[in-house]
PDB file of C-alpha atoms and ligand atoms in Angstrom:
ATOM      1  CA  MET B   7     207.880 197.246 306.515  1.00  0.00           C
ATOM      2  CA  GLY B   8     206.026 194.115 307.512  1.00  0.00           C
ATOM      3  CA  LYS B   9     203.842 193.620 310.544  1.00  0.00           C
ATOM      4  CA  ALA B  10     205.534 193.139 313.883  1.00  0.00           C
ATOM      5  CA  ASN B  11     205.447 189.845 315.752  1.00  0.00           C
ATOM      6  CA  VAL B  12     202.798 190.339 318.454  1.00  0.00           C
ATOM      7  CA  ILE B  13     204.250 188.996 321.697  1.00  0.00           C
ATOM      8  CA  ASP B  14     201.775 186.600 323.321  1.00  0.00           C
ATOM      9  CA  GLY B  15     202.112 187.487 327.000  1.00  0.00           C
ATOM     10  CA  LYS B  16     199.000 185.514 327.812  1.00  0.00           C
ATOM     11  CA  ALA B  17     200.518 182.287 326.478  1.00  0.00           C
ATOM     12  CA  PHE B  18     203.927 182.942 328.092  1.00  0.00           C
ATOM     13  CA  ALA B  19     202.217 183.674 331.437  1.00  0.00           C
ATOM     14  CA  ALA B  20     200.175 180.460 331.163  1.00  0.00           C
ATOM     15  CA  GLY B  21     203.418 178.513 330.654  1.00  0.00           C
ATOM     16  CA  LEU B  22     205.071 180.251 333.607  1.00  0.00           C
ATOM     17  CA  ARG B  23     202.068 179.533 335.853  1.00  0.00           C
ATOM     18  CA  GLN B  24     202.176 175.921 334.792  1.00  0.00           C
ATOM     19  CA  ARG B  25     205.889 175.703 335.703  1.00  0.00           C
ATOM     20  CA  VAL B  26     205.241 177.418 339.043  1.00  0.00           C
ATOM     21  CA  GLY B  27     202.442 174.921 339.731  1.00  0.00           C
ATOM     22  CA  ALA B  28     204.878 172.090 339.000  1.00  0.00           C
ATOM     23  CA  GLY B  29     207.361 173.792 341.363  1.00  0.00           C
ATOM     24  CA  VAL B  30     204.725 173.856 344.116  1.00  0.00           C
ATOM     25  CA  ALA B  31     204.112 170.128 343.648  1.00  0.00           C
ATOM     26  CA  ALA B  32     207.865 169.402 343.618  1.00  0.00           C
ATOM     27  CA  LEU B  33     208.299 171.376 346.850  1.00  0.00           C
ATOM     28  CA  ALA B  34     205.584 169.288 348.531  1.00  0.00           C
ATOM     29  CA  ALA B  35     207.271 166.102 347.249  1.00  0.00           C
ATOM     30  CA  GLU B  36     210.519 167.264 348.895  1.00  0.00           C
ATOM     31  CA  GLY B  37     208.613 167.609 352.182  1.00  0.00           C
ATOM     32  CA  GLY B  38     208.575 171.398 351.858  1.00  0.00           C
ATOM     33  CA  PRO B  39     205.778 173.768 352.851  1.00  0.00           C
ATOM     34  CA  LYS B  40     202.697 174.718 350.875  1.00  0.00           C
ATOM     35  CA  PRO B  41     203.500 178.252 349.668  1.00  0.00           C
ATOM     36  CA  GLY B  42     201.149 180.788 351.264  1.00  0.00           C
ATOM     37  CA  LEU B  43     200.262 184.197 349.855  1.00  0.00           C
ATOM     38  CA  ALA B  44     198.519 186.814 352.008  1.00  0.00           C
ATOM     39  CA  THR B  45     196.830 189.671 350.169  1.00  0.00           C
ATOM     40  CA  VAL B  46     195.727 192.794 352.004  1.00  0.00           C
ATOM     41  CA  LEU B  47     193.202 195.209 350.525  1.00  0.00           C
ATOM     42  CA  VAL B  48     192.219 198.342 352.415  1.00  0.00           C
ATOM     43  CA  GLY B  49     188.986 199.941 351.174  1.00  0.00           C
ATOM     44  CA  ASP B  50     186.798 198.862 348.296  1.00  0.00           C
ATOM     45  CA  ASP B  51     188.310 200.289 345.109  1.00  0.00           C
ATOM     46  CA  PRO B  52     186.672 198.127 342.413  1.00  0.00           C
ATOM     47  CA  ALA B  53     189.799 197.770 340.219  1.00  0.00           C
ATOM     48  CA  SER B  54     191.895 196.730 343.251  1.00  0.00           C
ATOM     49  CA  ASP B  55     189.180 194.278 344.229  1.00  0.00           C
ATOM     50  CA  VAL B  56     189.404 192.616 340.798  1.00  0.00           C
ATOM     51  CA  TYR B  57     193.229 192.392 341.039  1.00  0.00           C
ATOM     52  CA  VAL B  58     193.259 190.957 344.547  1.00  0.00           C
ATOM     53  CA  ARG B  59     190.548 188.436 343.688  1.00  0.00           C
ATOM     54  CA  SER B  60     192.509 187.196 340.662  1.00  0.00           C
ATOM     55  CA  LYS B  61     195.671 186.838 342.769  1.00  0.00           C
ATOM     56  CA  GLY B  62     193.834 184.708 345.338  1.00  0.00           C
ATOM     57  CA  ARG B  63     192.221 182.562 342.647  1.00  0.00           C
ATOM     58  CA  MET B  64     195.509 182.029 340.836  1.00  0.00           C
ATOM     59  CA  ALA B  65     197.296 181.023 344.053  1.00  0.00           C
ATOM     60  CA  ALA B  66     194.642 178.402 344.778  1.00  0.00           C
ATOM     61  CA  GLU B  67     194.848 177.063 341.203  1.00  0.00           C
ATOM     62  CA  LEU B  68     198.597 176.530 341.579  1.00  0.00           C
ATOM     63  CA  GLY B  69     198.206 174.619 344.836  1.00  0.00           C
ATOM     64  CA  MET B  70     199.177 177.503 347.115  1.00  0.00           C
ATOM     65  CA  ALA B  71     197.340 178.688 350.218  1.00  0.00           C
ATOM     66  CA  SER B  72     195.792 182.101 349.898  1.00  0.00           C
ATOM     67  CA  PHE B  73     194.866 184.342 352.817  1.00  0.00           C
ATOM     68  CA  ASP B  74     192.621 187.205 351.821  1.00  0.00           C
ATOM     69  CA  HIS B  75     192.502 190.170 354.227  1.00  0.00           C
ATOM     70  CA  ARG B  76     189.867 192.835 353.539  1.00  0.00           C
ATOM     71  CA  LEU B  77     189.978 195.893 355.739  1.00  0.00           C
ATOM     72  CA  PRO B  78     187.531 198.820 355.748  1.00  0.00           C
ATOM     73  CA  ALA B  79     188.637 202.135 354.188  1.00  0.00           C
ATOM     74  CA  ALA B  80     188.631 203.701 357.679  1.00  0.00           C
ATOM     75  CA  THR B  81     191.321 201.283 358.955  1.00  0.00           C
ATOM     76  CA  THR B  82     194.057 203.198 360.750  1.00  0.00           C
ATOM     77  CA  GLU B  83     197.716 202.971 359.828  1.00  0.00           C
ATOM     78  CA  ALA B  84     198.397 201.385 363.231  1.00  0.00           C
ATOM     79  CA  GLU B  85     195.799 198.666 362.610  1.00  0.00           C
ATOM     80  CA  LEU B  86     197.298 197.869 359.212  1.00  0.00           C
ATOM     81  CA  LEU B  87     200.806 197.730 360.704  1.00  0.00           C
ATOM     82  CA  GLU B  88     199.489 195.365 363.382  1.00  0.00           C
ATOM     83  CA  LEU B  89     198.134 192.990 360.715  1.00  0.00           C
ATOM     84  CA  ILE B  90     201.459 193.090 358.847  1.00  0.00           C
ATOM     85  CA  ALA B  91     203.332 192.284 362.052  1.00  0.00           C
ATOM     86  CA  ARG B  92     201.112 189.220 362.530  1.00  0.00           C
ATOM     87  CA  LEU B  93     201.601 188.070 358.927  1.00  0.00           C
ATOM     88  CA  ASN B  94     205.368 188.543 359.282  1.00  0.00           C
ATOM     89  CA  LEU B  95     205.319 186.044 362.160  1.00  0.00           C
ATOM     90  CA  ASP B  96     202.900 183.558 360.587  1.00  0.00           C
ATOM     91  CA  PRO B  97     204.876 180.526 359.319  1.00  0.00           C
ATOM     92  CA  ALA B  98     202.090 179.607 356.841  1.00  0.00           C
ATOM     93  CA  VAL B  99     202.552 182.954 355.055  1.00  0.00           C
ATOM     94  CA  HIS B 100     205.514 183.200 352.647  1.00  0.00           C
ATOM     95  CA  GLY B 101     204.380 186.219 350.684  1.00  0.00           C
ATOM     96  CA  ILE B 102     202.611 189.415 351.760  1.00  0.00           C
ATOM     97  CA  LEU B 103     201.060 191.717 349.205  1.00  0.00           C
ATOM     98  CA  VAL B 104     199.486 194.977 350.344  1.00  0.00           C
ATOM     99  CA  GLN B 105     197.485 196.253 347.391  1.00  0.00           C
ATOM    100  CA  LEU B 106     198.342 199.808 346.352  1.00  0.00           C
ATOM    101  CA  PRO B 107     197.184 202.521 346.297  1.00  0.00           C
ATOM    102  CA  LEU B 108     196.310 202.777 349.997  1.00  0.00           C
ATOM    103  CA  PRO B 109     193.790 205.309 351.368  1.00  0.00           C
ATOM    104  CA  ARG B 110     195.342 208.761 351.731  1.00  0.00           C
ATOM    105  CA  HIS B 111     195.572 208.675 355.535  1.00  0.00           C
ATOM    106  CA  ILE B 112     197.998 205.730 355.384  1.00  0.00           C
ATOM    107  CA  ASP B 113     201.669 206.289 354.491  1.00  0.00           C
ATOM    108  CA  PRO B 114     202.620 203.607 351.935  1.00  0.00           C
ATOM    109  CA  ALA B 115     206.351 204.014 352.661  1.00  0.00           C
ATOM    110  CA  LYS B 116     205.773 203.096 356.320  1.00  0.00           C
ATOM    111  CA  VAL B 117     203.657 200.094 355.353  1.00  0.00           C
ATOM    112  CA  LEU B 118     206.137 198.729 352.795  1.00  0.00           C
ATOM    113  CA  LEU B 119     208.961 199.145 355.311  1.00  0.00           C
ATOM    114  CA  ALA B 120     207.009 197.066 357.847  1.00  0.00           C
ATOM    115  CA  ILE B 121     206.807 193.990 355.586  1.00  0.00           C
ATOM    116  CA  ASP B 122     209.477 191.355 356.284  1.00  0.00           C
ATOM    117  CA  PRO B 123     211.835 191.666 353.254  1.00  0.00           C
ATOM    118  CA  ALA B 124     211.851 187.838 352.995  1.00  0.00           C
ATOM    119  CA  LYS B 125     208.041 187.917 352.505  1.00  0.00           C
ATOM    120  CA  ASP B 126     207.994 190.999 350.284  1.00  0.00           C
ATOM    121  CA  VAL B 127     206.738 189.301 347.095  1.00  0.00           C
ATOM    122  CA  ASP B 128     206.147 192.734 345.495  1.00  0.00           C
ATOM    123  CA  GLY B 129     209.843 193.595 345.871  1.00  0.00           C
ATOM    124  CA  PHE B 130     208.920 197.073 347.137  1.00  0.00           C
ATOM    125  CA  HIS B 131     210.732 196.985 350.515  1.00  0.00           C
ATOM    126  CA  PRO B 132     213.743 199.374 350.487  1.00  0.00           C
ATOM    127  CA  SER B 133     216.025 196.434 351.269  1.00  0.00           C
ATOM    128  CA  ASN B 134     214.906 194.575 348.111  1.00  0.00           C
ATOM    129  CA  VAL B 135     214.940 197.809 346.072  1.00  0.00           C
ATOM    130  CA  GLY B 136     218.548 198.236 347.190  1.00  0.00           C
ATOM    131  CA  ARG B 137     219.467 194.668 346.308  1.00  0.00           C
ATOM    132  CA  LEU B 138     218.114 195.125 342.796  1.00  0.00           C
ATOM    133  CA  GLY B 139     220.045 198.397 342.570  1.00  0.00           C
ATOM    134  CA  SER B 140     223.311 196.673 343.444  1.00  0.00           C
ATOM    135  CA  VAL B 141     222.952 193.344 341.592  1.00  0.00           C
ATOM    136  CA  ALA B 142     225.995 192.479 339.479  1.00  0.00           C
ATOM    137  CA  PRO B 143     225.699 192.210 335.676  1.00  0.00           C
ATOM    138  CA  GLY B 144     224.069 188.823 335.081  1.00  0.00           C
ATOM    139  CA  GLY B 145     224.087 188.266 338.853  1.00  0.00           C
ATOM    140  CA  PRO B 146     221.517 186.118 340.655  1.00  0.00           C
ATOM    141  CA  LEU B 147     218.067 187.517 341.380  1.00  0.00           C
ATOM    142  CA  ASP B 148     217.836 185.567 344.639  1.00  0.00           C
ATOM    143  CA  PHE B 149     215.529 188.086 346.287  1.00  0.00           C
ATOM    144  CA  PRO B 150     212.017 189.255 345.348  1.00  0.00           C
ATOM    145  CA  VAL B 151     211.954 191.467 342.237  1.00  0.00           C
ATOM    146  CA  PRO B 152     208.872 193.613 341.447  1.00  0.00           C
ATOM    147  CA  CYS B 153     206.420 191.507 339.448  1.00  0.00           C
ATOM    148  CA  THR B 154     205.665 193.687 336.422  1.00  0.00           C
ATOM    149  CA  PRO B 155     209.349 194.513 335.762  1.00  0.00           C
ATOM    150  CA  LEU B 156     210.242 190.832 336.167  1.00  0.00           C
ATOM    151  CA  GLY B 157     207.538 189.947 333.651  1.00  0.00           C
ATOM    152  CA  VAL B 158     208.846 192.561 331.192  1.00  0.00           C
ATOM    153  CA  SER B 159     212.345 191.180 331.498  1.00  0.00           C
ATOM    154  CA  MET B 160     211.198 187.556 331.032  1.00  0.00           C
ATOM    155  CA  LEU B 161     209.276 188.471 327.862  1.00  0.00           C
ATOM    156  CA  LEU B 162     212.273 190.365 326.432  1.00  0.00           C
ATOM    157  CA  GLN B 163     214.647 187.496 327.097  1.00  0.00           C
ATOM    158  CA  ASP B 164     212.196 185.011 325.612  1.00  0.00           C
ATOM    159  CA  VAL B 165     211.775 187.036 322.407  1.00  0.00           C
ATOM    160  CA  LEU B 166     215.323 188.341 321.940  1.00  0.00           C
ATOM    161  CA  GLY B 167     217.572 185.901 323.759  1.00  0.00           C
ATOM    162  CA  SER B 168     220.576 187.978 324.740  1.00  0.00           C
ATOM    163  CA  LEU B 169     219.919 191.688 325.334  1.00  0.00           C
ATOM    164  CA  SER B 170     223.631 192.451 325.654  1.00  0.00           C
ATOM    165  CA  GLY B 171     224.684 195.769 324.115  1.00  0.00           C
ATOM    166  CA  SER B 172     221.115 196.754 323.160  1.00  0.00           C
ATOM    167  CA  ASP B 173     220.081 200.393 323.429  1.00  0.00           C
ATOM    168  CA  ALA B 174     217.066 200.366 325.747  1.00  0.00           C
ATOM    169  CA  LEU B 175     214.751 203.279 326.448  1.00  0.00           C
ATOM    170  CA  VAL B 176     212.488 203.103 329.497  1.00  0.00           C
ATOM    171  CA  ILE B 177     209.787 205.760 329.366  1.00  0.00           C
ATOM    172  CA  GLY B 178     208.652 206.420 332.946  1.00  0.00           C
ATOM    173  CA  ARG B 179     210.649 206.665 336.179  1.00  0.00           C
ATOM    174  CA  SER B 180     208.150 205.234 338.694  1.00  0.00           C
ATOM    175  CA  THR B 181     209.479 203.228 341.606  1.00  0.00           C
ATOM    176  CA  LEU B 182     206.958 200.460 340.801  1.00  0.00           C
ATOM    177  CA  VAL B 183     207.855 199.957 337.133  1.00  0.00           C
ATOM    178  CA  GLY B 184     210.250 202.327 335.322  1.00  0.00           C
ATOM    179  CA  ARG B 185     213.174 202.218 337.747  1.00  0.00           C
ATOM    180  CA  PRO B 186     213.157 198.467 338.430  1.00  0.00           C
ATOM    181  CA  VAL B 187     212.765 197.748 334.684  1.00  0.00           C
ATOM    182  CA  ALA B 188     215.834 199.916 334.064  1.00  0.00           C
ATOM    183  CA  GLN B 189     217.803 198.006 336.727  1.00  0.00           C
ATOM    184  CA  LEU B 190     216.893 194.646 335.173  1.00  0.00           C
ATOM    185  CA  LEU B 191     217.908 195.841 331.697  1.00  0.00           C
ATOM    186  CA  LEU B 192     221.200 197.130 333.064  1.00  0.00           C
ATOM    187  CA  ARG B 193     221.787 193.747 334.679  1.00  0.00           C
ATOM    188  CA  ALA B 194     221.165 192.209 331.220  1.00  0.00           C
ATOM    189  CA  ASP B 195     223.936 194.449 329.769  1.00  0.00           C
ATOM    190  CA  CYS B 196     221.703 196.936 327.935  1.00  0.00           C
ATOM    191  CA  THR B 197     222.689 200.579 327.563  1.00  0.00           C
ATOM    192  CA  VAL B 198     219.745 202.103 329.426  1.00  0.00           C
ATOM    193  CA  THR B 199     218.138 205.521 329.139  1.00  0.00           C
ATOM    194  CA  ILE B 200     215.298 206.475 331.488  1.00  0.00           C
ATOM    195  CA  ALA B 201     213.012 209.146 330.055  1.00  0.00           C
ATOM    196  CA  HIS B 202     210.325 211.078 331.938  1.00  0.00           C
ATOM    197  CA  SER B 203     208.036 214.074 331.670  1.00  0.00           C
ATOM    198  CA  ARG B 204     210.938 216.560 331.555  1.00  0.00           C
ATOM    199  CA  THR B 205     212.941 214.664 328.914  1.00  0.00           C
ATOM    200  CA  ARG B 206     213.793 216.711 325.816  1.00  0.00           C
ATOM    201  CA  ASP B 207     213.051 215.330 322.351  1.00  0.00           C
ATOM    202  CA  LEU B 208     211.717 211.970 323.416  1.00  0.00           C
ATOM    203  CA  PRO B 209     210.866 210.892 319.824  1.00  0.00           C
ATOM    204  CA  ALA B 210     214.519 211.308 318.789  1.00  0.00           C
ATOM    205  CA  LEU B 211     215.729 209.291 321.804  1.00  0.00           C
ATOM    206  CA  SER B 212     213.176 206.620 321.053  1.00  0.00           C
ATOM    207  CA  ARG B 213     214.224 206.316 317.396  1.00  0.00           C
ATOM    208  CA  ARG B 214     217.710 205.249 318.571  1.00  0.00           C
ATOM    209  CA  ALA B 215     216.414 202.468 320.801  1.00  0.00           C
ATOM    210  CA  ASP B 216     216.489 198.736 320.065  1.00  0.00           C
ATOM    211  CA  ILE B 217     214.118 198.208 323.013  1.00  0.00           C
ATOM    212  CA  VAL B 218     211.404 200.634 324.158  1.00  0.00           C
ATOM    213  CA  VAL B 219     209.502 200.012 327.394  1.00  0.00           C
ATOM    214  CA  ALA B 220     206.541 202.370 327.827  1.00  0.00           C
ATOM    215  CA  ALA B 221     205.349 202.811 331.427  1.00  0.00           C
ATOM    216  CA  ILE B 222     203.899 206.286 331.707  1.00  0.00           C
ATOM    217  CA  GLY B 223     200.138 205.827 331.984  1.00  0.00           C
ATOM    218  CA  ARG B 224     199.233 207.988 328.972  1.00  0.00           C
ATOM    219  CA  PRO B 225     197.012 206.351 326.359  1.00  0.00           C
ATOM    220  CA  GLN B 226     198.685 205.680 322.985  1.00  0.00           C
ATOM    221  CA  PHE B 227     201.507 208.119 323.782  1.00  0.00           C
ATOM    222  CA  VAL B 228     204.267 206.314 321.849  1.00  0.00           C
ATOM    223  CA  ARG B 229     203.768 206.786 318.106  1.00  0.00           C
ATOM    224  CA  GLY B 230     204.811 204.761 315.101  1.00  0.00           C
ATOM    225  CA  ASP B 231     207.329 207.321 313.860  1.00  0.00           C
ATOM    226  CA  TRP B 232     209.191 207.119 317.202  1.00  0.00           C
ATOM    227  CA  ILE B 233     210.205 203.522 316.559  1.00  0.00           C
ATOM    228  CA  LYS B 234     213.339 202.256 314.845  1.00  0.00           C
ATOM    229  CA  PRO B 235     212.387 199.625 312.245  1.00  0.00           C
ATOM    230  CA  GLY B 236     212.643 196.180 313.814  1.00  0.00           C
ATOM    231  CA  ALA B 237     212.803 197.440 317.423  1.00  0.00           C
ATOM    232  CA  THR B 238     211.085 195.610 320.303  1.00  0.00           C
ATOM    233  CA  VAL B 239     208.343 197.562 322.066  1.00  0.00           C
ATOM    234  CA  ILE B 240     206.936 196.566 325.458  1.00  0.00           C
ATOM    235  CA  ASP B 241     203.742 198.325 326.529  1.00  0.00           C
ATOM    236  CA  VAL B 242     203.157 198.400 330.294  1.00  0.00           C
ATOM    237  CA  GLY B 243     200.251 200.871 330.108  1.00  0.00           C
ATOM    238  CA  ILE B 244     196.677 199.996 330.995  1.00  0.00           C
ATOM    239  CA  ASN B 245     194.410 202.953 330.245  1.00  0.00           C
ATOM    240  CA  ARG B 246     190.637 202.906 330.045  1.00  0.00           C
ATOM    241  CA  VAL B 247     189.399 205.207 327.294  1.00  0.00           C
ATOM    242  CA  ALA B 248     185.974 205.992 325.834  1.00  0.00           C
ATOM    243  CA  ALA B 249     185.202 204.002 322.690  1.00  0.00           C
ATOM    244  CA  ALA B 250     183.123 205.071 319.683  1.00  0.00           C
ATOM    245  CA  ASP B 251     180.160 202.903 320.756  1.00  0.00           C
ATOM    246  CA  GLY B 252     179.827 204.838 324.045  1.00  0.00           C
ATOM    247  CA  LYS B 253     181.434 202.024 326.043  1.00  0.00           C
ATOM    248  CA  SER B 254     185.063 201.990 327.192  1.00  0.00           C
ATOM    249  CA  ARG B 255     188.055 199.909 326.185  1.00  0.00           C
ATOM    250  CA  LEU B 256     191.577 199.282 327.422  1.00  0.00           C
ATOM    251  CA  VAL B 257     194.521 200.732 325.532  1.00  0.00           C
ATOM    252  CA  GLY B 258     198.202 200.816 326.344  1.00  0.00           C
ATOM    253  CA  ASP B 259     200.777 203.617 326.338  1.00  0.00           C
ATOM    254  CA  VAL B 260     201.624 202.671 322.751  1.00  0.00           C
ATOM    255  CA  ALA B 261     199.663 203.500 319.577  1.00  0.00           C
ATOM    256  CA  PHE B 262     199.532 199.805 318.734  1.00  0.00           C
ATOM    257  CA  ASP B 263     198.594 199.772 315.019  1.00  0.00           C
ATOM    258  CA  GLU B 264     201.138 202.454 314.094  1.00  0.00           C
ATOM    259  CA  VAL B 265     203.914 200.838 316.109  1.00  0.00           C
ATOM    260  CA  ALA B 266     203.132 197.319 314.877  1.00  0.00           C
ATOM    261  CA  ALA B 267     203.706 198.513 311.303  1.00  0.00           C
ATOM    262  CA  VAL B 268     207.324 199.443 312.141  1.00  0.00           C
ATOM    263  CA  ALA B 269     208.488 197.374 315.135  1.00  0.00           C
ATOM    264  CA  GLY B 270     209.960 193.872 315.035  1.00  0.00           C
ATOM    265  CA  HIS B 271     208.084 192.765 318.173  1.00  0.00           C
ATOM    266  CA  VAL B 272     205.370 194.478 320.198  1.00  0.00           C
ATOM    267  CA  THR B 273     203.184 193.514 323.179  1.00  0.00           C
ATOM    268  CA  PRO B 274     199.418 193.999 322.894  1.00  0.00           C
ATOM    269  CA  VAL B 275     197.116 195.483 325.560  1.00  0.00           C
ATOM    270  CA  PRO B 276     195.417 193.496 326.914  1.00  0.00           C
ATOM    271  CA  GLY B 277     197.245 190.175 326.676  1.00  0.00           C
ATOM    272  CA  GLY B 278     200.840 191.389 326.820  1.00  0.00           C
ATOM    273  CA  VAL B 279     202.536 192.392 330.075  1.00  0.00           C
ATOM    274  CA  GLY B 280     199.350 192.263 332.190  1.00  0.00           C
ATOM    275  CA  PRO B 281     199.086 188.473 332.567  1.00  0.00           C
ATOM    276  CA  MET B 282     202.806 188.296 333.397  1.00  0.00           C
ATOM    277  CA  THR B 283     202.401 190.365 336.574  1.00  0.00           C
ATOM    278  CA  VAL B 284     200.231 187.867 338.443  1.00  0.00           C
ATOM    279  CA  ALA B 285     202.267 184.914 337.140  1.00  0.00           C
ATOM    280  CA  CYS B 286     205.457 186.557 338.484  1.00  0.00           C
ATOM    281  CA  LEU B 287     203.767 187.133 341.839  1.00  0.00           C
ATOM    282  CA  MET B 288     203.177 183.365 342.021  1.00  0.00           C
ATOM    283  CA  TYR B 289     206.808 182.801 340.985  1.00  0.00           C
ATOM    284  CA  ASN B 290     208.027 185.092 343.799  1.00  0.00           C
ATOM    285  CA  THR B 291     205.765 183.382 346.341  1.00  0.00           C
ATOM    286  CA  LEU B 292     207.116 179.938 345.380  1.00  0.00           C
ATOM    287  CA  GLN B 293     210.700 181.205 345.651  1.00  0.00           C
ATOM    288  CA  GLU B 294     210.140 182.722 349.101  1.00  0.00           C
ATOM    289  CA  ALA B 295     208.487 179.503 350.330  1.00  0.00           C
ATOM    290  CA  ARG B 296     211.566 177.605 349.136  1.00  0.00           C
ATOM    291  CA  ARG B 297     213.838 180.055 350.877  1.00  0.00           C
ATOM    292  CA  ALA B 298     211.853 179.747 354.129  1.00  0.00           C
ATOM    293  CA  ALA B 299     212.456 175.985 353.926  1.00  0.00           C
ATOM    294  CA  GLY B 300     216.184 176.520 353.406  1.00  0.00           C
ATOM    295  CA  LEU B 301     216.008 175.431 349.751  1.00  0.00           C
ATOM    296  CA  PRO B 302     217.715 177.331 346.920  1.00  0.00           C
ATOM    297  CA  PHE B 303     215.977 179.342 344.230  1.00  0.00           C
ATOM    298  CA  VAL B 304     215.077 177.380 341.126  1.00  0.00           C
ATOM    299  CA  ALA B 305     214.702 178.734 337.631  1.00  0.00           C
ATOM    300  CA  VAL B 306     211.260 177.754 336.331  1.00  0.00           C
TER     301      VAL B 306
HETATM  302  N1  LIG G  26     198.618 198.048 342.527  1.00  0.00           N
HETATM  303  C1  LIG G  26     198.800 198.026 341.190  1.00  0.00           C
HETATM  304  N2  LIG G  26     199.808 197.192 340.866  1.00  0.00           N
HETATM  305  C2  LIG G  26     200.266 196.688 342.028  1.00  0.00           C
HETATM  306  C3  LIG G  26     201.308 195.755 342.338  1.00  0.00           C
HETATM  307  O1  LIG G  26     202.029 195.230 341.482  1.00  0.00           O
HETATM  308  N3  LIG G  26     201.457 195.476 343.647  1.00  0.00           N
HETATM  309  C4  LIG G  26     200.687 196.043 344.608  1.00  0.00           C
HETATM  310  N4  LIG G  26     200.934 195.725 345.861  1.00  0.00           N
HETATM  311  N5  LIG G  26     199.737 196.907 344.349  1.00  0.00           N
HETATM  312  C5  LIG G  26     199.519 197.218 343.065  1.00  0.00           C
END
């Protein structure tokens, strides 16, 4: 078996960002608004800080306005809800992203429910979750779809073209990744299996799959002998593990070298799905700004 094609998520994301930037300029030329993204970070988790910073920087690079809200870890749920209510009413804000996880004293379900579904660029509001759950096969995604799942689906369609009739295995049932990925694959006419920690004989299920999406958060969990020759493997995991030199490195949920020897296509970590997430957030923000101006969604 030859070596798999390594899917260049970094390059695809750069192209998507470039098209979103062009969409921002086109919107301005039509007399439309400057898309505005508000990010909200409660507390000072260093990883979250890095994510939020990169979102703000990316928005500015694409010609969007970015509003960065930093709240202390001791912020009450009521104070956070008050900020969201203000952002919901602010006409300069088209997208609101509340960085997760939130401190333990704040109920994330209550916070996500408070975000205006038309500004919910994460696609986590129950109304948008429900729309994704009821979209027709091949139907329009004219509402915000969670960014990482959207990125996974864009990469798959770019690499494979039609996914129709493919056997797809999604490993992980999280509301942030596994479930929305499964919904998008179902919309693309895959036969979808969702596996989780109680699934029996996962390797056997995996060996049947044309497409495997790993989103479980366990380093190098998916092994080479789980993969059907020529299958496409998408690795959503980002795990920091100790390296031989005493430092740490990032690995995915897939044992990359083993899988790359068998698969047809595989995403690397880093440089696979990761860069797609932020690019899709920019895509969602552009689309919601268009919608606020009464303009239709555009494929970019
Ligand atoms: N934390 C980790 N990933 C995400 C994401 O996609 N959206 C939000 N809001 N928080 C996150």
